[in-house]
Short mmCIF file of C-alpha atoms in Angstrom, two decimals:
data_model
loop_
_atom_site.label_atom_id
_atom_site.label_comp_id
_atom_site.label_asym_id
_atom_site.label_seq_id
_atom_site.Cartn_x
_atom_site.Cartn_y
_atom_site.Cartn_z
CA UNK V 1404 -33.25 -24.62 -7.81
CA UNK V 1405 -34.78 -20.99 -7.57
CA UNK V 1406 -31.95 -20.20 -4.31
CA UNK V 1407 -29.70 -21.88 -5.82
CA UNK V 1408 -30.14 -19.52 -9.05
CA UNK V 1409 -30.94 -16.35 -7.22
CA UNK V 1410 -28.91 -16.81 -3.79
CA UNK V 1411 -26.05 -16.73 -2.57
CA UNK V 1412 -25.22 -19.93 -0.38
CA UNK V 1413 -22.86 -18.28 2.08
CA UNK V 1414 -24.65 -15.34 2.90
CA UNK V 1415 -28.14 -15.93 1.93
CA UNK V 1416 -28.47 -13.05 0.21
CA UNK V 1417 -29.65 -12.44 -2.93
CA UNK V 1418 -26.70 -12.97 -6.03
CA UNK V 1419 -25.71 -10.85 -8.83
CA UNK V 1420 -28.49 -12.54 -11.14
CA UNK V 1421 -31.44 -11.25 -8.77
CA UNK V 1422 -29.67 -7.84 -8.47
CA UNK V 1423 -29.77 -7.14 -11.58
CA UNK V 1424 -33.32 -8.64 -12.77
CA UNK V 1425 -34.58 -7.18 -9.08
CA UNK V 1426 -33.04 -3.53 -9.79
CA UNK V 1427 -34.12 -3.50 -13.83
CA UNK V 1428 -38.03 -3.78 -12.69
CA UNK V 1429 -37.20 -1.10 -9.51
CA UNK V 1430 -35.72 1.00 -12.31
CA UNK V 1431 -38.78 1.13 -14.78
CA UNK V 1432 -40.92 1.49 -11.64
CA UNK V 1433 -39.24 4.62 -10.76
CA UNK V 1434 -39.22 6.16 -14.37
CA UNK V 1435 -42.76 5.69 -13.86
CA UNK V 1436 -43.80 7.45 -10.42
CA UNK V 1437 -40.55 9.55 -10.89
CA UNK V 1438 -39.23 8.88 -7.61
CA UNK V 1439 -35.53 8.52 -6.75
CA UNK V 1440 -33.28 5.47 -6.14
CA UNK V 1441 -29.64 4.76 -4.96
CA UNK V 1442 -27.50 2.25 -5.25
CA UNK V 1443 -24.44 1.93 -2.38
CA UNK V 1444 -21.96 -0.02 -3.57
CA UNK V 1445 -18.96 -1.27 -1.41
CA UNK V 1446 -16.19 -3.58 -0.38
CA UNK V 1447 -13.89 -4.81 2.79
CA UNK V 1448 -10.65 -2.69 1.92
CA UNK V 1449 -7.54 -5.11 2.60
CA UNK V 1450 -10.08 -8.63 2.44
CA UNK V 1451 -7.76 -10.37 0.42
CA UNK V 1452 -5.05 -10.51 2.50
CA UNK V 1453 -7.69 -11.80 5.69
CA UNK V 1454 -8.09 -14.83 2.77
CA UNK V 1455 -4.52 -14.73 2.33
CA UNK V 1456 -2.84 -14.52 5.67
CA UNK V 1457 -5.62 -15.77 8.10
CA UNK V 1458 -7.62 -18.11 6.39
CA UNK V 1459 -10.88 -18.55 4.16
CA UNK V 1460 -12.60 -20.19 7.47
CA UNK V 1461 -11.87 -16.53 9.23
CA UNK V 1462 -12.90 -14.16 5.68
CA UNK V 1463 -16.30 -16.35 5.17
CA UNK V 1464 -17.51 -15.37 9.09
CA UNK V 1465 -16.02 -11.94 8.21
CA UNK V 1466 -18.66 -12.24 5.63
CA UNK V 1467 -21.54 -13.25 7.75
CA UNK V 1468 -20.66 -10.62 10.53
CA UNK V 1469 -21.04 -7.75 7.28
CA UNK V 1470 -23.85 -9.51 6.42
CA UNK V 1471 -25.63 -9.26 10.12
CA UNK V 1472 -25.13 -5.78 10.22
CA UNK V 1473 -26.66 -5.46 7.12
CA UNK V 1474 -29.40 -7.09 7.80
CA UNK V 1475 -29.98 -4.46 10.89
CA UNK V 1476 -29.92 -1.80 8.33
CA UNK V 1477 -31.43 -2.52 5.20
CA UNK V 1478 -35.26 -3.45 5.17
CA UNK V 1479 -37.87 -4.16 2.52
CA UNK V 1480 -38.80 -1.99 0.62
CA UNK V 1481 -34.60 -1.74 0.58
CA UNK V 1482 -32.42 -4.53 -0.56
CA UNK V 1483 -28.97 -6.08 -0.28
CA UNK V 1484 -27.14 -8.55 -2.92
CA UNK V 1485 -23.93 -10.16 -2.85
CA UNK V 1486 -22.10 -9.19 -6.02
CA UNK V 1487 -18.92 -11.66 -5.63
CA UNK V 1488 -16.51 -12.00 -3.10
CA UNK V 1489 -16.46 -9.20 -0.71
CA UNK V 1490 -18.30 -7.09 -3.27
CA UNK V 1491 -21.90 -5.94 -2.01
CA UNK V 1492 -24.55 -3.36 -3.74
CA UNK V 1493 -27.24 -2.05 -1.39
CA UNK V 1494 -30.38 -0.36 -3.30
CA UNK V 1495 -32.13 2.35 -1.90
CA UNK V 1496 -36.08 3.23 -3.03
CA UNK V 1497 -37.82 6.55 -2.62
CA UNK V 1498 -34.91 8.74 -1.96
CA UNK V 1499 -36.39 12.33 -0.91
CA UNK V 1500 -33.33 13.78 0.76
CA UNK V 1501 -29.15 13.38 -0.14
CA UNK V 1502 -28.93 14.37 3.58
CA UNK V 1503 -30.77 11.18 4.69
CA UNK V 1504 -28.21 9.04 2.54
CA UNK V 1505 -25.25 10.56 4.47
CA UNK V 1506 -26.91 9.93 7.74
CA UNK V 1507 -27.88 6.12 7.25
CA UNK V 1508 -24.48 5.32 5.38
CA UNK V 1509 -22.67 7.29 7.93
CA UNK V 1510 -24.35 5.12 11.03
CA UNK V 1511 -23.74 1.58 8.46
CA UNK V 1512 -19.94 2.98 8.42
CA UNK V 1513 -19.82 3.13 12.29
CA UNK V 1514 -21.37 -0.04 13.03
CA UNK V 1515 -18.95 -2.07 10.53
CA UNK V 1516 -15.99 -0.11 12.11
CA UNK V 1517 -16.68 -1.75 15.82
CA UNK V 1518 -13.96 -4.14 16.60
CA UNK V 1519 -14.94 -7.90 15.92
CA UNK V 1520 -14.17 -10.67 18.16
CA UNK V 1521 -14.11 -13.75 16.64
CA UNK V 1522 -12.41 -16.53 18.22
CA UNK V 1523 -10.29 -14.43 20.57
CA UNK V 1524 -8.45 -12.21 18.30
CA UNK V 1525 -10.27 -8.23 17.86
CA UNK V 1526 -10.33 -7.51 14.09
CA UNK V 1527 -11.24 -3.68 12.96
CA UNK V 1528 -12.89 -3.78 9.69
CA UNK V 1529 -13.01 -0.51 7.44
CA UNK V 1530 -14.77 -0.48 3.71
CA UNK V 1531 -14.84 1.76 0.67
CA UNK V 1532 -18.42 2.37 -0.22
CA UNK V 1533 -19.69 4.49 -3.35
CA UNK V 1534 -22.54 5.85 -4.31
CA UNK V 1535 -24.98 6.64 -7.41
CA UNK V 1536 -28.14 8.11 -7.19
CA UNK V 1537 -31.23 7.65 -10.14
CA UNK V 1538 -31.84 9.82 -12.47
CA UNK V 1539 -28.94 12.15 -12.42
CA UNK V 1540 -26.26 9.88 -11.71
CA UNK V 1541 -27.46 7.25 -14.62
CA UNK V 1542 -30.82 5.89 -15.95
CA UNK V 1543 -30.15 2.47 -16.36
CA UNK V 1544 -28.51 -0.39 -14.16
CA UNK V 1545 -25.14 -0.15 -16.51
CA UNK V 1546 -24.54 3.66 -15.76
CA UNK V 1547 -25.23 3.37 -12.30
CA UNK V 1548 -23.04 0.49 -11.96
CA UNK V 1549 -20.34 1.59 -14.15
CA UNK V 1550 -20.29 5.61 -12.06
CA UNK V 1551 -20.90 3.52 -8.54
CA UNK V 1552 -17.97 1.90 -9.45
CA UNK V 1553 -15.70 4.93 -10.20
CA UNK V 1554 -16.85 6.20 -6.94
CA UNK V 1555 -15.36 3.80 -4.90
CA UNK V 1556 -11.98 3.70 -6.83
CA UNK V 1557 -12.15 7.42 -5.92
CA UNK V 1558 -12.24 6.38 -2.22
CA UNK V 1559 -9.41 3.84 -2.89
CA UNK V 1560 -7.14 6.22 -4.41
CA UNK V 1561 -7.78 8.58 -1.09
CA UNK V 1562 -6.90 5.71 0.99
CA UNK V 1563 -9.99 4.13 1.85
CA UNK V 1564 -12.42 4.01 4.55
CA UNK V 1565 -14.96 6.06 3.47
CA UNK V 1566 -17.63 6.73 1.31
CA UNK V 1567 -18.16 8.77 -1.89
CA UNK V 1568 -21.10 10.01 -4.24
CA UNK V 1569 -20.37 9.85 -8.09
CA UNK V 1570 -19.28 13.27 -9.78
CA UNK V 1571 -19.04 14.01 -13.47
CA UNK V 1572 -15.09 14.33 -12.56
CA UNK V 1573 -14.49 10.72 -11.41
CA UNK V 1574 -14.88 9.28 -15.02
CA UNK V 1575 -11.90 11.29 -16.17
CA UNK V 1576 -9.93 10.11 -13.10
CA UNK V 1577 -11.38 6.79 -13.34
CA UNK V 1578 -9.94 6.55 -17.14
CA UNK V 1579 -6.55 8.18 -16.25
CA UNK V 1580 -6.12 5.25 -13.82
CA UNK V 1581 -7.12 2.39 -16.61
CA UNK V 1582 -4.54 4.06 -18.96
CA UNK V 1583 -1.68 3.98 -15.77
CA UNK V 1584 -2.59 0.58 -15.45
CA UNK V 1585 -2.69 -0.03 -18.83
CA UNK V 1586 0.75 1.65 -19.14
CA UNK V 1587 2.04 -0.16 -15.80
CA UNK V 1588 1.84 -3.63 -17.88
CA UNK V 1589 3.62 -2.35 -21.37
CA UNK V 1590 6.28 -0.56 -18.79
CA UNK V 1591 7.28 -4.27 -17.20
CA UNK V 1592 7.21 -5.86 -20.82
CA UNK V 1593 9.39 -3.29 -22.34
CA UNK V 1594 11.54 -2.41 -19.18
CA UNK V 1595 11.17 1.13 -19.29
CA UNK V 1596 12.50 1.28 -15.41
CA UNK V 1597 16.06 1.97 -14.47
CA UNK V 1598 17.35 1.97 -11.21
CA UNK V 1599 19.39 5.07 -9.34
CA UNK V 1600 21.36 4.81 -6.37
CA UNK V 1601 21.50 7.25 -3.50
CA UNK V 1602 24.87 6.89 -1.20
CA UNK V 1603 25.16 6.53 2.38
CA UNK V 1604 27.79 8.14 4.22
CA UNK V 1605 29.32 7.48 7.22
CA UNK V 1606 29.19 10.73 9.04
CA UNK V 1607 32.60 10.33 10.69
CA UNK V 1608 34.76 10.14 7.97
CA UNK V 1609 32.62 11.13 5.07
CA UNK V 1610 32.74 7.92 3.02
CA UNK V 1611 30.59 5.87 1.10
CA UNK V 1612 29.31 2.90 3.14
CA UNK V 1613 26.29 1.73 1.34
CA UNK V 1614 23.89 2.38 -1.18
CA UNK V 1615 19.85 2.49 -1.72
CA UNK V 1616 18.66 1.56 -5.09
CA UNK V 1617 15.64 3.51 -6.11
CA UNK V 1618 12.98 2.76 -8.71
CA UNK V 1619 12.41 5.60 -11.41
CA UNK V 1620 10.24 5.11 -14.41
CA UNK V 1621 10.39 7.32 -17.68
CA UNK V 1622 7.75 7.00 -19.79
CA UNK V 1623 8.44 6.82 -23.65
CA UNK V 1624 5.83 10.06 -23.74
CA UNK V 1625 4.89 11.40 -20.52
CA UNK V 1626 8.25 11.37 -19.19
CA UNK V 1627 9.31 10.52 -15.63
CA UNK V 1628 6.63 9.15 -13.55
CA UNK V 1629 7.39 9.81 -10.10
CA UNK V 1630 7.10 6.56 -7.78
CA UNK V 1631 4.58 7.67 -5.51
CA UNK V 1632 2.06 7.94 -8.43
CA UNK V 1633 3.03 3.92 -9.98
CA UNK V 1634 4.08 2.46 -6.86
CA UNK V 1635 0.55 2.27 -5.24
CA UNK V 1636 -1.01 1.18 -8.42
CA UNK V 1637 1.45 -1.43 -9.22
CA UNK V 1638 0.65 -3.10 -5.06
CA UNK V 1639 -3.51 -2.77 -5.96
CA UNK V 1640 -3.33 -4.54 -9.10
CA UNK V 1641 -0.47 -7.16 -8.30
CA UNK V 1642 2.29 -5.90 -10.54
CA UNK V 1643 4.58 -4.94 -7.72
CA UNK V 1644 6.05 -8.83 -7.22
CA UNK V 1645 7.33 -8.56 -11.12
CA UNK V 1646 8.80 -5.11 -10.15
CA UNK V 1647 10.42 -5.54 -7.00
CA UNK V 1648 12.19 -8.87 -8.44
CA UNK V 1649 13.27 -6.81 -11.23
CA UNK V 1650 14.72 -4.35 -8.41
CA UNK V 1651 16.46 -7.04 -6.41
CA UNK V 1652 17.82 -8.46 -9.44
CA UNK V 1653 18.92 -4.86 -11.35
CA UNK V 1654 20.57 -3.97 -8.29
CA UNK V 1655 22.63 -6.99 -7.37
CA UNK V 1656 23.77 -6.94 -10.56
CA UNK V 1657 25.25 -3.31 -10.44
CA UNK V 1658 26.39 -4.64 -6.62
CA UNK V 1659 28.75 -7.11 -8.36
CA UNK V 1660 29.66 -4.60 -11.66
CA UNK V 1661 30.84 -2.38 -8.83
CA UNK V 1662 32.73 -4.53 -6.55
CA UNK V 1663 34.70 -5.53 -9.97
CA UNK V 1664 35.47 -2.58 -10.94
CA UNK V 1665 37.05 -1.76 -7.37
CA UNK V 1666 34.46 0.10 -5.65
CA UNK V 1667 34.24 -1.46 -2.53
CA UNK V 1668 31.56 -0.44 -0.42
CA UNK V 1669 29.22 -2.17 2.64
CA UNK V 1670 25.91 -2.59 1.37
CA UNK V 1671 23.44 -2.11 -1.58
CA UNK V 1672 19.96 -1.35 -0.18
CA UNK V 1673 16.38 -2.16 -1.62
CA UNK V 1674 12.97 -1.53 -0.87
CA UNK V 1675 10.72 -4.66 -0.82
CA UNK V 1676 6.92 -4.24 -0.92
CA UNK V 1677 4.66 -6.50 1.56
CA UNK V 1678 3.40 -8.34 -1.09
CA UNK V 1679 6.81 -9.76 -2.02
CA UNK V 1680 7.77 -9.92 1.44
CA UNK V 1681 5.05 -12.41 2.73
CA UNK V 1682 5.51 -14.21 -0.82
CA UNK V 1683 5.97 -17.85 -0.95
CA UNK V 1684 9.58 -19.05 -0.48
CA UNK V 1685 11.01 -15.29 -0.85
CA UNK V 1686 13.94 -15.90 1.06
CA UNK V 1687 14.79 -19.09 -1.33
CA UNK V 1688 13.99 -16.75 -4.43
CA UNK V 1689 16.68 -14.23 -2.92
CA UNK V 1690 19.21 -16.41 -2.29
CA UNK V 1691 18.98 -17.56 -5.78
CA UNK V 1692 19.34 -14.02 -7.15
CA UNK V 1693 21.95 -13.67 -4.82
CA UNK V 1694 23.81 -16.70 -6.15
CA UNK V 1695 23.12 -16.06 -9.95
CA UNK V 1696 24.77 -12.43 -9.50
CA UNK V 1697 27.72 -13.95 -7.73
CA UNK V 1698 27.14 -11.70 -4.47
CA UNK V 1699 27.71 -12.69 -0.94
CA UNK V 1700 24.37 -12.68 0.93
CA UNK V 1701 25.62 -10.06 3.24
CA UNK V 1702 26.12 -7.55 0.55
CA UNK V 1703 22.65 -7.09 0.52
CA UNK V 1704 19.94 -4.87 2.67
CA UNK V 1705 16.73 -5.52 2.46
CA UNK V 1706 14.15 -2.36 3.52
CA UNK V 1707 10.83 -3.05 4.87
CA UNK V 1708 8.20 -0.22 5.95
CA UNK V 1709 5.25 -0.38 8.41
CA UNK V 1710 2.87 -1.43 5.89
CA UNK V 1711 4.81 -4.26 5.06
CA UNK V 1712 4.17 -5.57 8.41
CA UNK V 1713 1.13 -4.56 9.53
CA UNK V 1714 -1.04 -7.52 8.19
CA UNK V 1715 0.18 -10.41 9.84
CA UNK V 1716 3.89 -9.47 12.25
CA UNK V 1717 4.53 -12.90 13.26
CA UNK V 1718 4.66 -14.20 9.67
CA UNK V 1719 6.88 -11.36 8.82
CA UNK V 1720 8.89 -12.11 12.51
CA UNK V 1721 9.49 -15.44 10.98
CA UNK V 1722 10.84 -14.41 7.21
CA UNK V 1723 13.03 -11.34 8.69
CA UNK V 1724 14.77 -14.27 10.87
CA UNK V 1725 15.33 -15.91 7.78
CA UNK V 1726 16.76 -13.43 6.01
CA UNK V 1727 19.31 -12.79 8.55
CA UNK V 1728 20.05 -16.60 9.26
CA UNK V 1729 21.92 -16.55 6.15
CA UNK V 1730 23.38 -13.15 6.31
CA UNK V 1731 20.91 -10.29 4.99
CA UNK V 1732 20.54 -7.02 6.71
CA UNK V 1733 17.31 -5.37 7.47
CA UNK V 1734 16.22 -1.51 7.71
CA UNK V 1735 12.73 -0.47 8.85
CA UNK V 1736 12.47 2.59 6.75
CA UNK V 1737 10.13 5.89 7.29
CA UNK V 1738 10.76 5.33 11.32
CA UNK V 1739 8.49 7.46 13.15
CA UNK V 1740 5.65 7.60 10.82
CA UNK V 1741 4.02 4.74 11.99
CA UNK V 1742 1.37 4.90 15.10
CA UNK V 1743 2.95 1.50 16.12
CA UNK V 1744 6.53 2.16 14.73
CA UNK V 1745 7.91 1.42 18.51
CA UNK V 1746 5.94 -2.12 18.67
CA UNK V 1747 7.35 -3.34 15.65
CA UNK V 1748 10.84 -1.86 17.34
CA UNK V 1749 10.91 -4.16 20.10
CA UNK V 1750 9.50 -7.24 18.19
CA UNK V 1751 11.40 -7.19 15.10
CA UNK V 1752 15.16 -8.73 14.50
CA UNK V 1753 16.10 -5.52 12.72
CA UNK V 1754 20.21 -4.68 11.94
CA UNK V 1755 19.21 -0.94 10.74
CA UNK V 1756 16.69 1.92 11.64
CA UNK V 1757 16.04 4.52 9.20
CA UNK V 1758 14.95 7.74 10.70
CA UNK V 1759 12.14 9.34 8.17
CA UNK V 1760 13.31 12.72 6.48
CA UNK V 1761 10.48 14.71 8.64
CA UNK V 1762 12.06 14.43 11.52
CA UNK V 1763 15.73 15.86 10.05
CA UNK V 1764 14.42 18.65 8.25
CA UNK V 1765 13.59 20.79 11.28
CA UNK V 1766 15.79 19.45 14.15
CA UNK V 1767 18.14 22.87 13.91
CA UNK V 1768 15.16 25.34 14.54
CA UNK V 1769 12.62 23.06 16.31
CA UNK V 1770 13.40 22.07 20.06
CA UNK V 1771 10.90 19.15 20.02
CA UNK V 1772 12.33 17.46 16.28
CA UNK V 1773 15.84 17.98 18.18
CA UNK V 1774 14.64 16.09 21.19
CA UNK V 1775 12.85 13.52 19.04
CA UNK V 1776 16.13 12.48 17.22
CA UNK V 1777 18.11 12.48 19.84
CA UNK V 1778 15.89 10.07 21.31
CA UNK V 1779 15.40 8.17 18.84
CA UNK V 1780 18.99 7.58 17.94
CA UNK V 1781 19.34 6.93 21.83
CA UNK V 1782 16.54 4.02 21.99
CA UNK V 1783 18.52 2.40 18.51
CA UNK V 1784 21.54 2.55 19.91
CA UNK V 1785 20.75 0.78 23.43
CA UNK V 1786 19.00 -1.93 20.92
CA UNK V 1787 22.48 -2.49 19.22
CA UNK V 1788 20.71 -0.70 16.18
CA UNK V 1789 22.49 0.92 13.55
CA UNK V 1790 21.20 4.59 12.65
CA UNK V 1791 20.71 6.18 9.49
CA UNK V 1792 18.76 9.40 8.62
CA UNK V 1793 17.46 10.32 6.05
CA UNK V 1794 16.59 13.63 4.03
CA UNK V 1795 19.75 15.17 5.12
CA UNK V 1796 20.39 18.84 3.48
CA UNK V 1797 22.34 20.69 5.20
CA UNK V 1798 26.00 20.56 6.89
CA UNK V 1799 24.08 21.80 10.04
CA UNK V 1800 21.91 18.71 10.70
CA UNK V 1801 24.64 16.68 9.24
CA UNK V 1802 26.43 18.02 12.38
CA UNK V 1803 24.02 17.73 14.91
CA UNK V 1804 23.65 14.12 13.79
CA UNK V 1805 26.91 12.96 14.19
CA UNK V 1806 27.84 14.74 17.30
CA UNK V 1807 24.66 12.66 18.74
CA UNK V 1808 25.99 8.89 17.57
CA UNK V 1809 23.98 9.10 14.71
CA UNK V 1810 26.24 6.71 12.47
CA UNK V 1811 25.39 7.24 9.13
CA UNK V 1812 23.10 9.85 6.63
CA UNK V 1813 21.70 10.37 3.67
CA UNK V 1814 20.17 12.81 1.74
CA UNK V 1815 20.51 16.11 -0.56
CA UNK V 1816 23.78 17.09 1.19
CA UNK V 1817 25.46 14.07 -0.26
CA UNK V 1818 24.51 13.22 -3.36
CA UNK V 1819 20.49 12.90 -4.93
CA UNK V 1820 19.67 9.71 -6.59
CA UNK V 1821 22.13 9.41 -9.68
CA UNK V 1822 22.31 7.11 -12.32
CA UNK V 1823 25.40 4.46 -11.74
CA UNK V 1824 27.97 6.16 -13.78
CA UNK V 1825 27.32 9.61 -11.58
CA UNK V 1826 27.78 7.15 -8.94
CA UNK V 1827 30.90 6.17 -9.97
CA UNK V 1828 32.55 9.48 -9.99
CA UNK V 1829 31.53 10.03 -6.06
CA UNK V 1830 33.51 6.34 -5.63
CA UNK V 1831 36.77 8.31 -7.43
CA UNK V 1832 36.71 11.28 -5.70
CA UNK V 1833 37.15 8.74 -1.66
CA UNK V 1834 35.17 11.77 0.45
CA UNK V 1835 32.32 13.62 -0.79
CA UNK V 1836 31.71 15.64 2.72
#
């Protein structure tokens, strides 16, 4: 009954219950010598989708291999508990130096970032790991807990993989990203997004020939809120599914105003998140959006990135041949940002490759961007892939692009991201180059 109360039966470590009565007494203890402690809180970054995409057999002995390499590291009179999940806490007594912190977690780090083999397949693990130190960092279990805490979100909002110690500052950041969150949910309940639309224009003749819907949020009081400061947020906390069907739907729906109104045009374009993209039955929830707005399935584009696929390709292999079973395009966005982009080229049933911005924005003045695109648009074209680039400013680059096959751009030159009825007077005017 005592394990059973104080253990965890997975790991056989000690649970949150004997953390917290175990750390309370090691707390008064050190009040009373005045001697230092530190708590190292961390997590698996990504674990969920191991659970999700691989299999709670494969994230328990994920588990147990963290676990063994704890147990390498961490002696009496040190601890280790199992907080929940992928959630551990390690507690360090009789701290003398900061510098001897940095060197154990640093050497923890490296050992949990050694591929594991487990049946076969090499996994690379990576955590986010925080850290508190008693007295200055908190005097009692709650403080510590609550700053270790807003130490590792710290690391998560860098990216993960890594470690942090608490600083005064991280509170303020830490309740900046509650009240985001906070203003995330109100945002989907009282649709405060709209969608604009940036064309994309057939370099040869300087007509529209598709367009990419793009997610703005203004905020009834802070005003607009660019994407790359919600977007992230809304993945981590499992929002983006609600706002990515909103997307889908929002822009179909302008699709078909369009088409009745006359303006005829190839595609509408939208960016999908992996989370909706791996999501149960997501090609039978598109094709019922599709129907609902009355559009043919091929009057869509569907834009994936990197990260979309990363996780768990054959899965995504298998949903992308979906997709354009019944009709639907696909454009791997942000090309050449990737370390892998050129795997994912040869494996994936892709119609459309999207060359990213950085790339464009220096191929007049920069020998090795001009060889780069040309390449690029070289290698899609022997694949029977359509090219489009991005960030396009200038008439120069629009030039270079289409005297190398590059078939279609987009970007500044053109037109920004307009609301629909700015839209609608680029669909009057027939050419806009």
């Amino acid at each position: 009954m005592y394990r059973l109360a104080y253990y965890d039966t997975l790991t056989k470590l000690p649970n949150r219950a004997f953390f917290e009565k175990k750390v309370s007494k090691m707390l008064k203890e050190a009040e009373e010598s005045g001697e230092k402690m530190a708590l190292l809180y961390f997590d698996i970054d990504d674990f969920k989708n191991v659970n999700e995409i691989l299999g709670h057999k494969i994230g328990d002995e994920l588990l147990k291999h963290i676990v063994n390499i704890i147990n390498t590291f961490v002696k009496p009179p040190n601890f280790c508990a199992r907080l929940s999940g992928d959630e551990f806490v390690i507690v360090l007594k009789k701290i003398i130096d900061k510098d001897l912190i940095i060197k154990d977690v640093e050497d923890f780090l490296m050992e949990i970032k050694k591929p594991w083999n487990f049946e076969g397949n090499e996994f690379f693990i990576t955590v986010s790991m925080g850290i508190a130190v008693y007295p200055e960092d908190g005097r009692d279990l709650e403080s510590l807990y609550k700053n270790v805490d807003a130490s590792v979100h710290h690391v998560k909002s860098r990216g993960k993989d890594g470690y942090e110690f608490y600083d005064f500052n991280m509170q303020e950041k830490t309740l900046k990203r509650i009240s985001m969150i906070n203003s995330l949910r109100i945002a989907i309940e009282n649709k405060e997004f709209t969608l604009y639309y940036q064309p994309q224009i057939e370099l040869q003749t300087g007509k529209i020939k598709g367009m990419e819907a793009l997610i703005r949020w203004f905020h009834p009081k802070k005003g607009h809120i660019p994407p790359d400061q919600f977007i992230p947020l809304a993945e981590e906390v499992g929002y983006i599914r609600q706002i990515d069907q909103w997307v889908i739907e929002t822009a179909c729906k302008q699709k078909k105003l369009w088409n009745e109104k006359g303006y005829n045009f190839g595609k509408i374009s939208v960016n999908i998140s992996s989370k909706m993209l791996v999501q149960e039955d997501f090609v039978g929830i598109l094709k019922n959006t599709l129907n609902e707005c009355g559009l043919e399935y091929s009057e869509l584009e569907i834009e994936i990135t990197e990260t979309a696929i990363i996780y768990d390709l054959d899965s995504v292999i298998k949903i992308i041949e979906q997709l354009r079973g019944i009709g639907v395009s696909i454009a791997l966005d942000d090309f050449g940002t990737g370390y892998s982009s050129l795997t994912y080229l040869k494996k994936l049933p892709i119609n459309v490759l999207k060359i990213d911005r950085e790339f464009i924005q220096s191929i007049i003045n920069n020998n090795e961007e001009e060889f780069i695109v040309k390449s690029v648009i070289k290698l899609a074209h022997n694949l029977k892939l359509q090219v489009i680039a991005e960030g396009v400013e200038t008439m120069e680059q629009a030039t270079f692009l289409k005297e190398d096959g590059c078939q279609v751009g987009q970007g500044y030159l053109f037109s920004k991201a307009v609301p629909p009825e700015e839209i609608e007077k680029l669909f009057s005017s027939g050419k806009i180059i």
